[in-house]
Short mmCIF file of C-alpha atoms and ligand atoms in Angstrom, two decimals:
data_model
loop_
_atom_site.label_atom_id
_atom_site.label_comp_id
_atom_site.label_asym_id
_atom_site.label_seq_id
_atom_site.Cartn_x
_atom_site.Cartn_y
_atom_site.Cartn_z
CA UNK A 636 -6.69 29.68 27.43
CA UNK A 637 -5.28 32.48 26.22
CA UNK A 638 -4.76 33.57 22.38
CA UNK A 639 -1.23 33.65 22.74
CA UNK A 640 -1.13 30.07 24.51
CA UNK A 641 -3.70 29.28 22.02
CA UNK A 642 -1.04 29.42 19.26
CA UNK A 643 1.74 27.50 20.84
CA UNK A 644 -0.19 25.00 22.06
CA UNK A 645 -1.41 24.44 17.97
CA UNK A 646 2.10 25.20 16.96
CA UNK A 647 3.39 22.55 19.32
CA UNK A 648 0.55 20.24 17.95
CA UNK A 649 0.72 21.04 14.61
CA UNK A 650 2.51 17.55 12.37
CA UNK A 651 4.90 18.77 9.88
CA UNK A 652 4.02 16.17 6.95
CA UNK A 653 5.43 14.84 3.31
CA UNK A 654 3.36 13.36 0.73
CA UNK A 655 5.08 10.75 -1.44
CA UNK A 656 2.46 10.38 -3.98
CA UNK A 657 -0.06 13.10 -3.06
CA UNK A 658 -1.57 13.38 -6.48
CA UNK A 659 -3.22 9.54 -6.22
CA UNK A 660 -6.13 7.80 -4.48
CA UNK A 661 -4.46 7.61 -1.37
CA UNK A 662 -2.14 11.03 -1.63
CA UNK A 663 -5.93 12.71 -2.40
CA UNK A 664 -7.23 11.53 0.57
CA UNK A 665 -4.68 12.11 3.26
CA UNK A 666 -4.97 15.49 1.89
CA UNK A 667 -8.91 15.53 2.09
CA UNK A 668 -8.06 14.86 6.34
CA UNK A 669 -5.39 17.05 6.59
CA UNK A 670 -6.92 20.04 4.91
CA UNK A 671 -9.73 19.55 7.25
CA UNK A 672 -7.69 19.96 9.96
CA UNK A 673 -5.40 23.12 9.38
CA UNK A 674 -4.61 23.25 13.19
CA UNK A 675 -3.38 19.75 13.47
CA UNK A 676 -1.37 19.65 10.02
CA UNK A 677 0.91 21.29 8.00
CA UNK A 678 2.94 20.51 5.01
CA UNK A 679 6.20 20.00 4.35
CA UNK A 680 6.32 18.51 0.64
CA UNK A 681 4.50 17.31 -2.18
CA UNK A 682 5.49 14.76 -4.48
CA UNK A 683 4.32 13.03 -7.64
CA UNK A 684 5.20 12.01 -10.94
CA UNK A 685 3.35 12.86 -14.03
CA UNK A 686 -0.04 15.03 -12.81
CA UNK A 687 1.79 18.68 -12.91
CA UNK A 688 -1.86 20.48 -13.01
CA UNK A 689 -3.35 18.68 -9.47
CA UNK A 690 0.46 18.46 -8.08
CA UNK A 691 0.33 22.29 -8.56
CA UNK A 692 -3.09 22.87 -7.20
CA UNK A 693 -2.19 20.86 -4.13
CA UNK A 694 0.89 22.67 -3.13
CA UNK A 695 -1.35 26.14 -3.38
CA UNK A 696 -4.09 24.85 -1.66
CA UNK A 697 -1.91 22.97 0.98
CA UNK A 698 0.61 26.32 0.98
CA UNK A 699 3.24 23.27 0.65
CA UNK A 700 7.27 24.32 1.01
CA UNK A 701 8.33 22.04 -1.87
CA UNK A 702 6.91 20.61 -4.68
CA UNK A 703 8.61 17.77 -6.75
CA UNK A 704 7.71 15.36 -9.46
CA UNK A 705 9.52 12.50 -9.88
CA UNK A 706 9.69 13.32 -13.65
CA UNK A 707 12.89 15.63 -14.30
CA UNK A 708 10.60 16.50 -17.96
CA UNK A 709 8.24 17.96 -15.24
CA UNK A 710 10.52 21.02 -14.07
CA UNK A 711 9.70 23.43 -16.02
CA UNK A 712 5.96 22.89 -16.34
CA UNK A 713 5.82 22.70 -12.70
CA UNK A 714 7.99 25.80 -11.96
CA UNK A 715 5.56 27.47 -14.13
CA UNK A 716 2.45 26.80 -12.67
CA UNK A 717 3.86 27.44 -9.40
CA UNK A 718 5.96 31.05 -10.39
CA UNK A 719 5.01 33.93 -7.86
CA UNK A 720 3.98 31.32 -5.13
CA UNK A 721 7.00 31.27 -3.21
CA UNK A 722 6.60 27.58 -3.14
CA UNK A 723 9.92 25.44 -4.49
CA UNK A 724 10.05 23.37 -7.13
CA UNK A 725 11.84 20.00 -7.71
CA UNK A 726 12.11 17.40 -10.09
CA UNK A 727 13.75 13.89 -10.51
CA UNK A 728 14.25 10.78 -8.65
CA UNK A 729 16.90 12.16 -6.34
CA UNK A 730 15.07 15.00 -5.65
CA UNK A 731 12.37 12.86 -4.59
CA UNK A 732 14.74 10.94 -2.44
CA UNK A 733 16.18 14.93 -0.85
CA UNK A 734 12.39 15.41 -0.51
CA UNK A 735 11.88 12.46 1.71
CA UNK A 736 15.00 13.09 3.67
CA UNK A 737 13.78 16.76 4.82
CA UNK A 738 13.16 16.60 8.80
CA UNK A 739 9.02 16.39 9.93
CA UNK A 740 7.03 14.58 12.04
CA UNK A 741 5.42 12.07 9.50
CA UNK A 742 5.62 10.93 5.43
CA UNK A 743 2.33 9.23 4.12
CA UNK A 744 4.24 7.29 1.74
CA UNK A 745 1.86 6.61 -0.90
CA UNK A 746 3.89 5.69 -4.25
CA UNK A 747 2.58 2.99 -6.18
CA UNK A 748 5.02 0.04 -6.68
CA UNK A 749 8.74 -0.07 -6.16
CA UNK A 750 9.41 2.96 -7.44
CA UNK A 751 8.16 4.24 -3.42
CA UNK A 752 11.11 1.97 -1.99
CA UNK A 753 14.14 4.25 -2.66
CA UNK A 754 12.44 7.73 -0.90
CA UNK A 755 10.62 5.55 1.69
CA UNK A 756 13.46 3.89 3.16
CA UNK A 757 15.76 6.76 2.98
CA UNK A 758 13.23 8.68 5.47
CA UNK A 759 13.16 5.29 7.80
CA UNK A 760 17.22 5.61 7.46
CA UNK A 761 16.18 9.07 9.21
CA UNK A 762 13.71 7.89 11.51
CA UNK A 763 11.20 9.27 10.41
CA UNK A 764 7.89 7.85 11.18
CA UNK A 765 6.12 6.11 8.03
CA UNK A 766 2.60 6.10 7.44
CA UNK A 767 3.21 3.30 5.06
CA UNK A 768 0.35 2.27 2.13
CA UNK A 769 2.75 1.69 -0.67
CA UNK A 770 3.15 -2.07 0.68
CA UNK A 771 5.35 -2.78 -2.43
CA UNK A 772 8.33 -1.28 -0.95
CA UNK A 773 8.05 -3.87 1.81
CA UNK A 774 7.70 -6.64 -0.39
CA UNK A 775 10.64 -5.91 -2.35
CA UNK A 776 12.72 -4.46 0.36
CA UNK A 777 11.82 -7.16 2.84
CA UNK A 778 13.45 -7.27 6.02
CA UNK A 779 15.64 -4.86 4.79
CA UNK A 780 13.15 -2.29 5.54
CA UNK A 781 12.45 -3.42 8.71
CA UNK A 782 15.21 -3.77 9.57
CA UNK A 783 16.38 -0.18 8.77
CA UNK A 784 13.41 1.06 10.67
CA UNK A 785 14.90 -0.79 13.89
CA UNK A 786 17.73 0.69 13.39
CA UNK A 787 17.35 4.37 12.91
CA UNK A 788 13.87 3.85 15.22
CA UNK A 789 11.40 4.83 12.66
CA UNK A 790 7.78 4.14 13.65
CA UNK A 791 5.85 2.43 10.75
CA UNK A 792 2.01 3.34 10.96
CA UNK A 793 0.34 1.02 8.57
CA UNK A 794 -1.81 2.86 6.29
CA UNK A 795 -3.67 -0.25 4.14
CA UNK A 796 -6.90 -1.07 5.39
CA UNK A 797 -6.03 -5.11 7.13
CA UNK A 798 -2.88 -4.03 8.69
CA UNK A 799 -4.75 -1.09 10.21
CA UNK A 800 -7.25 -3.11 11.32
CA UNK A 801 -4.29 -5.81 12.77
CA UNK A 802 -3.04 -2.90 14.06
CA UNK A 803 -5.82 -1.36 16.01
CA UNK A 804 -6.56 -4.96 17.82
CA UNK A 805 -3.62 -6.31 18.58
CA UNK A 806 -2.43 -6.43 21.54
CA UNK A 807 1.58 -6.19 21.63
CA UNK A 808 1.31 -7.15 25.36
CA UNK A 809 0.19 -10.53 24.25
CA UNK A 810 1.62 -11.01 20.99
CA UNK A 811 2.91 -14.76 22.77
CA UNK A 812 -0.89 -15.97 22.43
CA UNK A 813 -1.65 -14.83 19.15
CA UNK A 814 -2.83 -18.02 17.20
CA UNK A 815 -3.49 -16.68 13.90
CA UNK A 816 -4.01 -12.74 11.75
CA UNK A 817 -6.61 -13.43 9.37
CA UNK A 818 -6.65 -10.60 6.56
CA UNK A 819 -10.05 -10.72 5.29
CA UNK A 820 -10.22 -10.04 0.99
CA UNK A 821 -13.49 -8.85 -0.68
CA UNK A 822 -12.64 -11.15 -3.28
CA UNK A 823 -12.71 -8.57 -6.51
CA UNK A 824 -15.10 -8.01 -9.21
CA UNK A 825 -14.31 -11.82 -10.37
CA UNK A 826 -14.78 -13.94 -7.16
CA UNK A 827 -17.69 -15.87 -8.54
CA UNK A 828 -16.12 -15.89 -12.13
CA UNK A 829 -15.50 -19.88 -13.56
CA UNK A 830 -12.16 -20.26 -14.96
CA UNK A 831 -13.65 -19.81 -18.54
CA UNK A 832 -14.65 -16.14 -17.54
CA UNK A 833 -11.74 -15.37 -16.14
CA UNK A 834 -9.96 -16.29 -19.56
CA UNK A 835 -11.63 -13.92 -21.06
CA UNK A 836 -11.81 -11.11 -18.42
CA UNK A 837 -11.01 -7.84 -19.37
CA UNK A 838 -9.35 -4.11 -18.12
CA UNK A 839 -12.70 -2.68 -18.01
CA UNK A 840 -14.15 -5.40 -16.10
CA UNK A 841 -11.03 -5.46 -13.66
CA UNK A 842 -11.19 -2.09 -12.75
CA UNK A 843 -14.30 -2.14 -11.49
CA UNK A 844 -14.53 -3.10 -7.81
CA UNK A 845 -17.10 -3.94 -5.88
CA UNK A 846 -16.15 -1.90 -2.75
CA UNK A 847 -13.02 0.52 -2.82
CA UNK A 848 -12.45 3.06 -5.17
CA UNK A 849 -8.54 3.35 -5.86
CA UNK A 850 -5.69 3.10 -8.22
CA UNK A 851 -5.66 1.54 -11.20
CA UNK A 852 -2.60 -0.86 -10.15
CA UNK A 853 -3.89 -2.38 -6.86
CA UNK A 854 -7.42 -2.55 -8.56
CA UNK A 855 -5.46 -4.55 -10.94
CA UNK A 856 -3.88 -6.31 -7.86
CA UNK A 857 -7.12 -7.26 -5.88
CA UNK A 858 -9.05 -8.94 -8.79
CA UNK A 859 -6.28 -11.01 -9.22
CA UNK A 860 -6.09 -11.26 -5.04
CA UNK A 861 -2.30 -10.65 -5.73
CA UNK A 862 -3.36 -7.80 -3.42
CA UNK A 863 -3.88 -9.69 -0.93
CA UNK A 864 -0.45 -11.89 -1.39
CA UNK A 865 1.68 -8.77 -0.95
CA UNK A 866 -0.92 -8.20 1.92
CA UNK A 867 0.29 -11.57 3.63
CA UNK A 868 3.72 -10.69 2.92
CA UNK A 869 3.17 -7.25 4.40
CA UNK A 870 1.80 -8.31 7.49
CA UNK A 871 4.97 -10.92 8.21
CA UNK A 872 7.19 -7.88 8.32
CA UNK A 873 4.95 -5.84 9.99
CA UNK A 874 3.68 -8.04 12.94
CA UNK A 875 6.86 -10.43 13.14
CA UNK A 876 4.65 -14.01 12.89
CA UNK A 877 5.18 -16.90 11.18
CA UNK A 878 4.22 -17.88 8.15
CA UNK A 879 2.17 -20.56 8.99
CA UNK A 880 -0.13 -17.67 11.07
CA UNK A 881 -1.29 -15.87 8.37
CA UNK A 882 -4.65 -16.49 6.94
CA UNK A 883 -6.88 -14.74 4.31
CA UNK A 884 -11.06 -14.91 4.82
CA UNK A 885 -13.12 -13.63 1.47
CA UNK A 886 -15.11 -11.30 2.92
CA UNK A 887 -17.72 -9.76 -0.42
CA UNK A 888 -19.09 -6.58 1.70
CA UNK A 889 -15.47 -5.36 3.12
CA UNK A 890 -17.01 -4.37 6.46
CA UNK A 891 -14.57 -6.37 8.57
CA UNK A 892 -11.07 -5.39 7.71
CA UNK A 893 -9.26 -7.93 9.06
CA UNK A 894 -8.88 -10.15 12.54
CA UNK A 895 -6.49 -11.45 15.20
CA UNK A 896 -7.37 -14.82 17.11
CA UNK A 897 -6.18 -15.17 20.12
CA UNK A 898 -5.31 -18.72 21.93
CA UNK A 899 -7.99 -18.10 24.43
CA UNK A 900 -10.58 -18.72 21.74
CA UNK A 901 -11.20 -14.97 21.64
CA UNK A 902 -11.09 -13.16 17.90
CA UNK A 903 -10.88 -9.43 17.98
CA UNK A 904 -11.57 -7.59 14.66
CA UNK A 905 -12.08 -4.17 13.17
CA UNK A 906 -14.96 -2.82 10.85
CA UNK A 907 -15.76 0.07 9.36
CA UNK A 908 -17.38 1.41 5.91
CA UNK A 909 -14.48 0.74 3.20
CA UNK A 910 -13.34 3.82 3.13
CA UNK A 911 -9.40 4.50 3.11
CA UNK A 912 -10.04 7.85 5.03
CA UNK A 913 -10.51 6.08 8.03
CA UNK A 914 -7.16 3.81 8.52
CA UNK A 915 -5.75 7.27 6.75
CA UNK A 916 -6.94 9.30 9.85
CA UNK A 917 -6.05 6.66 12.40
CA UNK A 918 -2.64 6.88 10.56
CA UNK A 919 -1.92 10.40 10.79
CA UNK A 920 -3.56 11.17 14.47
CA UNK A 921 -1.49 8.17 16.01
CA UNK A 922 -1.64 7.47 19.32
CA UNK A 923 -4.76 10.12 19.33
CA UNK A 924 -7.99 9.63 17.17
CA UNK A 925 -9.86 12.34 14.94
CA UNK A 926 -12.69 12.67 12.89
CA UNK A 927 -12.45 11.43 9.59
CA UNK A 928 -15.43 12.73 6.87
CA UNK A 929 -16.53 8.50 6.83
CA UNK A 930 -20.33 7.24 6.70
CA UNK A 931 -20.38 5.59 9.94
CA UNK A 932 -21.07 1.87 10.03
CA UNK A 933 -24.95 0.99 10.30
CA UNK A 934 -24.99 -2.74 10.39
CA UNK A 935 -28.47 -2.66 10.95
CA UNK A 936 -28.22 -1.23 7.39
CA UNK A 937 -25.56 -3.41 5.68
CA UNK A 938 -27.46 -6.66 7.51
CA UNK A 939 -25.47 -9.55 6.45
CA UNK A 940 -22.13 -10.12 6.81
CA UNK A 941 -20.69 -13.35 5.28
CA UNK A 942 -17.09 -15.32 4.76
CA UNK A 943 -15.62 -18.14 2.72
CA UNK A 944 -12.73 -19.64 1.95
CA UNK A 945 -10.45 -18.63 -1.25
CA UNK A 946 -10.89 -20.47 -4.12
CA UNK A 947 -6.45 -21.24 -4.74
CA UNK A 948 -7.57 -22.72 -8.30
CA UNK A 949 -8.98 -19.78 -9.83
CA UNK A 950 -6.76 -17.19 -7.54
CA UNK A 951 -3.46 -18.74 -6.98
CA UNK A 952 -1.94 -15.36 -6.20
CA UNK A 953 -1.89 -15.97 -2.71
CA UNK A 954 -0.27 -19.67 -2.79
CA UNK A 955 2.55 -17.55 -4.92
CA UNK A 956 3.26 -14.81 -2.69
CA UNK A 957 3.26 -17.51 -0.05
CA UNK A 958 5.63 -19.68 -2.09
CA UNK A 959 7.97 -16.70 -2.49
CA UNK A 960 7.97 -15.85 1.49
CA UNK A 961 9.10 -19.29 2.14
CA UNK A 962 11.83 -19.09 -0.10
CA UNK A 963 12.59 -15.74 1.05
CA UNK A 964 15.41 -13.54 -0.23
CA UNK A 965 14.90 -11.85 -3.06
CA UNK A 966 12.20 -13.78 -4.15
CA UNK A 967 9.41 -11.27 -2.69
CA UNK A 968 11.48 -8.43 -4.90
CA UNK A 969 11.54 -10.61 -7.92
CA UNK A 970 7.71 -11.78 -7.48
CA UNK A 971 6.92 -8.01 -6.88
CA UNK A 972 8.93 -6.37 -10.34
CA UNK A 973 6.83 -9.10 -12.14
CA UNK A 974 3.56 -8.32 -10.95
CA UNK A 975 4.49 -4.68 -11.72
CA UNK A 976 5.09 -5.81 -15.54
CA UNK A 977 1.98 -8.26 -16.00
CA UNK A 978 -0.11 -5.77 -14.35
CA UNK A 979 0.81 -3.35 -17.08
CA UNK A 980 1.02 -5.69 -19.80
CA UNK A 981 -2.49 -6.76 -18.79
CA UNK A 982 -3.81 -3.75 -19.04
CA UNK A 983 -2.21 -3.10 -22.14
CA UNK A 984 -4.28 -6.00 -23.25
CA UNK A 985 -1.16 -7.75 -24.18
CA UNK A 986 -1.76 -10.63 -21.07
CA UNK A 987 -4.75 -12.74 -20.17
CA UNK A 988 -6.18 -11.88 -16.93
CA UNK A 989 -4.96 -15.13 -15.58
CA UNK A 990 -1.63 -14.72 -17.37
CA UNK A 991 -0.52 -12.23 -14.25
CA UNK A 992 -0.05 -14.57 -12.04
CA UNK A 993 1.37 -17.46 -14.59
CA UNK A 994 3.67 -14.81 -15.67
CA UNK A 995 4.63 -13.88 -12.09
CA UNK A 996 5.36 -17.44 -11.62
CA UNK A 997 7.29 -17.94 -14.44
CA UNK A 998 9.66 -15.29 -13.55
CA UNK A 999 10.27 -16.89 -10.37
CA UNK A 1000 10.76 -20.32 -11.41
CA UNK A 1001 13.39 -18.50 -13.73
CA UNK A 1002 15.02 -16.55 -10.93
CA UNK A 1003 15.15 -20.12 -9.23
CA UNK A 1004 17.37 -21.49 -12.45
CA UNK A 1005 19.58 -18.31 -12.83
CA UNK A 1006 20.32 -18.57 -9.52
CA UNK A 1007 18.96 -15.22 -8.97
CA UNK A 1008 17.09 -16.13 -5.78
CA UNK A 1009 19.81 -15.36 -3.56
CA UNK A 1010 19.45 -13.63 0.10
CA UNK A 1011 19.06 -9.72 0.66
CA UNK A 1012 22.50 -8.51 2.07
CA UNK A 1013 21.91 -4.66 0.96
CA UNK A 1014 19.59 -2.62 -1.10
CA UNK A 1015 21.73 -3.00 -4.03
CA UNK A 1016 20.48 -6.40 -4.20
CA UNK A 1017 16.91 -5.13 -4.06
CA UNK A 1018 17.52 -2.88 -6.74
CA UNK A 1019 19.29 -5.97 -9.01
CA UNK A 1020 16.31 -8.75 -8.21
CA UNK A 1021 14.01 -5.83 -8.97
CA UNK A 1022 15.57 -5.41 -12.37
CA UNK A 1023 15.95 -8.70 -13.09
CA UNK A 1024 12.23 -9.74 -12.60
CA UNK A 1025 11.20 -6.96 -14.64
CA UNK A 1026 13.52 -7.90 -17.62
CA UNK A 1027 13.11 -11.42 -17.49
CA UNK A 1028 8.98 -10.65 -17.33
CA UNK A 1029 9.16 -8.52 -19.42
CA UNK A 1030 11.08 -11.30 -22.05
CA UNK A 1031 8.44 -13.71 -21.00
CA UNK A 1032 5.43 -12.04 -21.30
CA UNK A 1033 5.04 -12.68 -25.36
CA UNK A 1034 5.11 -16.41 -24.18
CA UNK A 1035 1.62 -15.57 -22.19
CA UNK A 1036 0.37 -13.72 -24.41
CA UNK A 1037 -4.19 -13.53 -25.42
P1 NAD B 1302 -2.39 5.81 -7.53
O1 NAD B 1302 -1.99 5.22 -8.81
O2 NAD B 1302 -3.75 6.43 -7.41
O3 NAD B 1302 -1.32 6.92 -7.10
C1 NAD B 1302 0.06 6.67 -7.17
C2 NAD B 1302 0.86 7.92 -6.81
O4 NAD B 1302 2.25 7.58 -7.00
C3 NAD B 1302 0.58 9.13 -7.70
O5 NAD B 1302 0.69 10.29 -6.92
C4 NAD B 1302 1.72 9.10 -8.71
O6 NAD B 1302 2.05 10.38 -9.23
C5 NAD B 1302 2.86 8.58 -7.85
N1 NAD B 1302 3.91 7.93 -8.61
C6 NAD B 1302 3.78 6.96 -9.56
N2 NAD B 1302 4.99 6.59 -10.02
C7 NAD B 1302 5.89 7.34 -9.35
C8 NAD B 1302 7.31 7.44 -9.38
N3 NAD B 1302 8.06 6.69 -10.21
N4 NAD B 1302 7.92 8.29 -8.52
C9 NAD B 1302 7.18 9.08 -7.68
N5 NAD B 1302 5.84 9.04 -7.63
C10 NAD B 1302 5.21 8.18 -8.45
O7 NAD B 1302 -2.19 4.69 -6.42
P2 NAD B 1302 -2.96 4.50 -5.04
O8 NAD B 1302 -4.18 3.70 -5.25
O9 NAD B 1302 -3.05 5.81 -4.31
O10 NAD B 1302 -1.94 3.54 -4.27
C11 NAD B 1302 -0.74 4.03 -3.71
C12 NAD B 1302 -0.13 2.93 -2.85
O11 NAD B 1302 -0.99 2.68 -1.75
C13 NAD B 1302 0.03 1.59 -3.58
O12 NAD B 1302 1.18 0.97 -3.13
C14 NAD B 1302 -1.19 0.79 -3.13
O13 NAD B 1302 -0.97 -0.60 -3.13
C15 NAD B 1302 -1.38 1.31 -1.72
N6 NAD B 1302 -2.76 1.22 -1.23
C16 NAD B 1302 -3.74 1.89 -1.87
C17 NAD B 1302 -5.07 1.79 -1.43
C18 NAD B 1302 -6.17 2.57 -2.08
O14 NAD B 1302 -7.30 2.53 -1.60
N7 NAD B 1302 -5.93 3.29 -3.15
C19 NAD B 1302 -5.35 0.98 -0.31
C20 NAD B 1302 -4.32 0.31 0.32
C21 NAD B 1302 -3.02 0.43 -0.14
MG1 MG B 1303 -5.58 -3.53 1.63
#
């Protein structure tokens, strides 16, 4: 090949990308694959909220077009740090929103909580295709999202590790004899806690997981296995099954990130080290494969692999989140908001560990007698059972207090 036809066959290659959220766990590590692979990706934007300095340093490194923090207070800090680069700057939530709009091939959208809905969807309204690990936005926006993604025909590439897993083994073809998707849960730092310990559990010992090193929120989320409830409600919109087909293994050494059993008897999973790089890379190479910098799997080395069922006394997250599918609606966006405010009240140290998910279900039993639980006809209705679960959690939260 020539130099010339070299170039345009990398320029033709090359994905244009957007990071929503490039300066967390996730945003870190799409950028630790794509700045491995300069001739494969470039990109577009860069967005974050409060971490000007790495948010900076990124969109040098990455020679980014726009930068923009979802903090207006931001501009000027960031416009500093960036003057002489030739690199814009940005700040605000609509400006976040314009960021996500701009034309490319792909957006890792990697906010953390709802606040990723309003950018996300308006790039599906494009059709842009997602890589999609900020699973709140589906929980609150439902089949809303989805539905906007049929729509405009924006691909959704699942970026969290079970629905990548799903995703790599099942096959569309047969989708008819799929019995069951079984998500498999490492169970947190607290899955052989009694109910006394969890009483008393703390931030400190919360944060610490076992397996997967991420952000504070979902570290939050999977001690409580509230992770995993958004996870079940995730994979209904994603894979289109029924309720009653979604299961959840506890699975301590995360090796086997999730499963789909067929009606032949035949259960096809995925495993890997638990490393987000890898469903990351599968992600952003889509339909094509590339390296990833990931230990490979030795299971000579990890030796055991074992399962068990999940203990709904002392985890009732997932019987919640299942609760609030059934009822559908707006109770996924209402369930959500809450979870958003007990995390934080939690680790505020103003909530029992357990209180997160009574306060989650308190909220919803509220919703149920305001009549708030209502059916999803727009986003504006998103936006309203979003605000409403974080007021009324917000209001309740003294009530479950240490
Ligand atoms: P994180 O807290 O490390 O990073 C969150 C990012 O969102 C940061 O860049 C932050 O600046 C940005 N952000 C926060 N509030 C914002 C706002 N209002 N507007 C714009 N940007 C805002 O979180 P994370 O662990 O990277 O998780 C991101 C998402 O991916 C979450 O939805 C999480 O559930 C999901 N996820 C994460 C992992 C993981 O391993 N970390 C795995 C699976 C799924
Ligand atoms: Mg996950």
């Amino acid at each position: 090949m020539t130099a010339i036809a070299e170039r345009i066959d990398r320029a033709d290659c090359a994905k244009r990308i957007t990071i929503l959220g490039s300066t967390g766990s996730i945003g870190c590590s799409t950028l630790d694959i794509v700045s491995r692979a300069p001739d494969r990706f470039e990109v577009d934007a860069l967005v974050g909220n409060s971490n000007v300095a790495r948010l900076a340093e990124q969109a040098k490194a990455m020679r980014a077009r726009l930068v923009v923090s979802a903090d207006p207070t931001n501009y000027r800090a960031l416009k500093e740090a960036l003057a002489g680069s030739g690199i814009a700057v940005a700040a605000g939530p609509e400006a976040v929103v314009e960021a996500a709009q701009r034309p490319v091939d792909m957006i890792m959208a990697s906010i953390v909580g709802a606040a990723g809905l309003a950018p996300t969807i308006a790039a599906v309204q494009q059709g842009t295709t997602i890589g999609l690990a900020n699973k709140e936005c589906l929980v609150s926006g439902g089949s809303l999202f989805t539905q906007a993604a049929l729509r405009s025909g924006a691909r959704i590439l699942p970026v969290d590790s079970e629905h990548s897993a799903v995703f790599q083994v099942l096959n569309r073809d047969h989708a008819d004899q799929v019995s069951r998707i079984i998500l498999t849960a490492s169970g947190g730092p607290f899955r052989t806690f009694s109910p006394a310990e969890l009483e008393a559990a703390t931030p400190e010992q919360a944060l610490k997981h076992p397996n997967w090193s991420m952000g504070r929120k979902i570290t939050i989320d999977s001690a409580s296995l509230m992770n995993k409830g958004l996870e079940l409600i995730e994979a209904f919109h994603l894979f289109d099954v029924a309720i009653d087909q979604l299961d959840v293994l506890v699975h301590p050494q995360s090796i086997v990130h999730s499963l789909v059993e067929y009606n032949d008897g035949s259960t096809l999973a995925q495993l890997g080290m638990p490393d987000m790089r890898t469903p990351i890379a599968y992600a952003l190479a889509w339909p094509q494969r590339i390296s990833a910098p990931v230990q490979q799997l030795r299971l000579e080395k990890i030796g055991q692999l074992t399962f068990e069922e999940v203990d709904e006394q002392r985890f009732p997250a997932i019987r919640v989140s299942l609760d609030a599918l059934a009822r559908g609606g707006s109770a996924t966006a209402v369930l959500n908001a809450a979870n958003e405010i007990a995390v934080a009240e939690f680790l505020s140290k103003r909530l029992s560990f357990p209180g997160i998910t009574r306060l989650v279900q308190a909220t919803i039993d509220r919703a149920e007698q305001d009549g708030m639980l209502a059916g999803l006809n727009s986003l504006d209705d998103v936006w309203s059972a979003d605000a409403y679960g974080r007021r009324v959690a917000q209001e309740l939260a003294a009530r479950f207090g240490r």
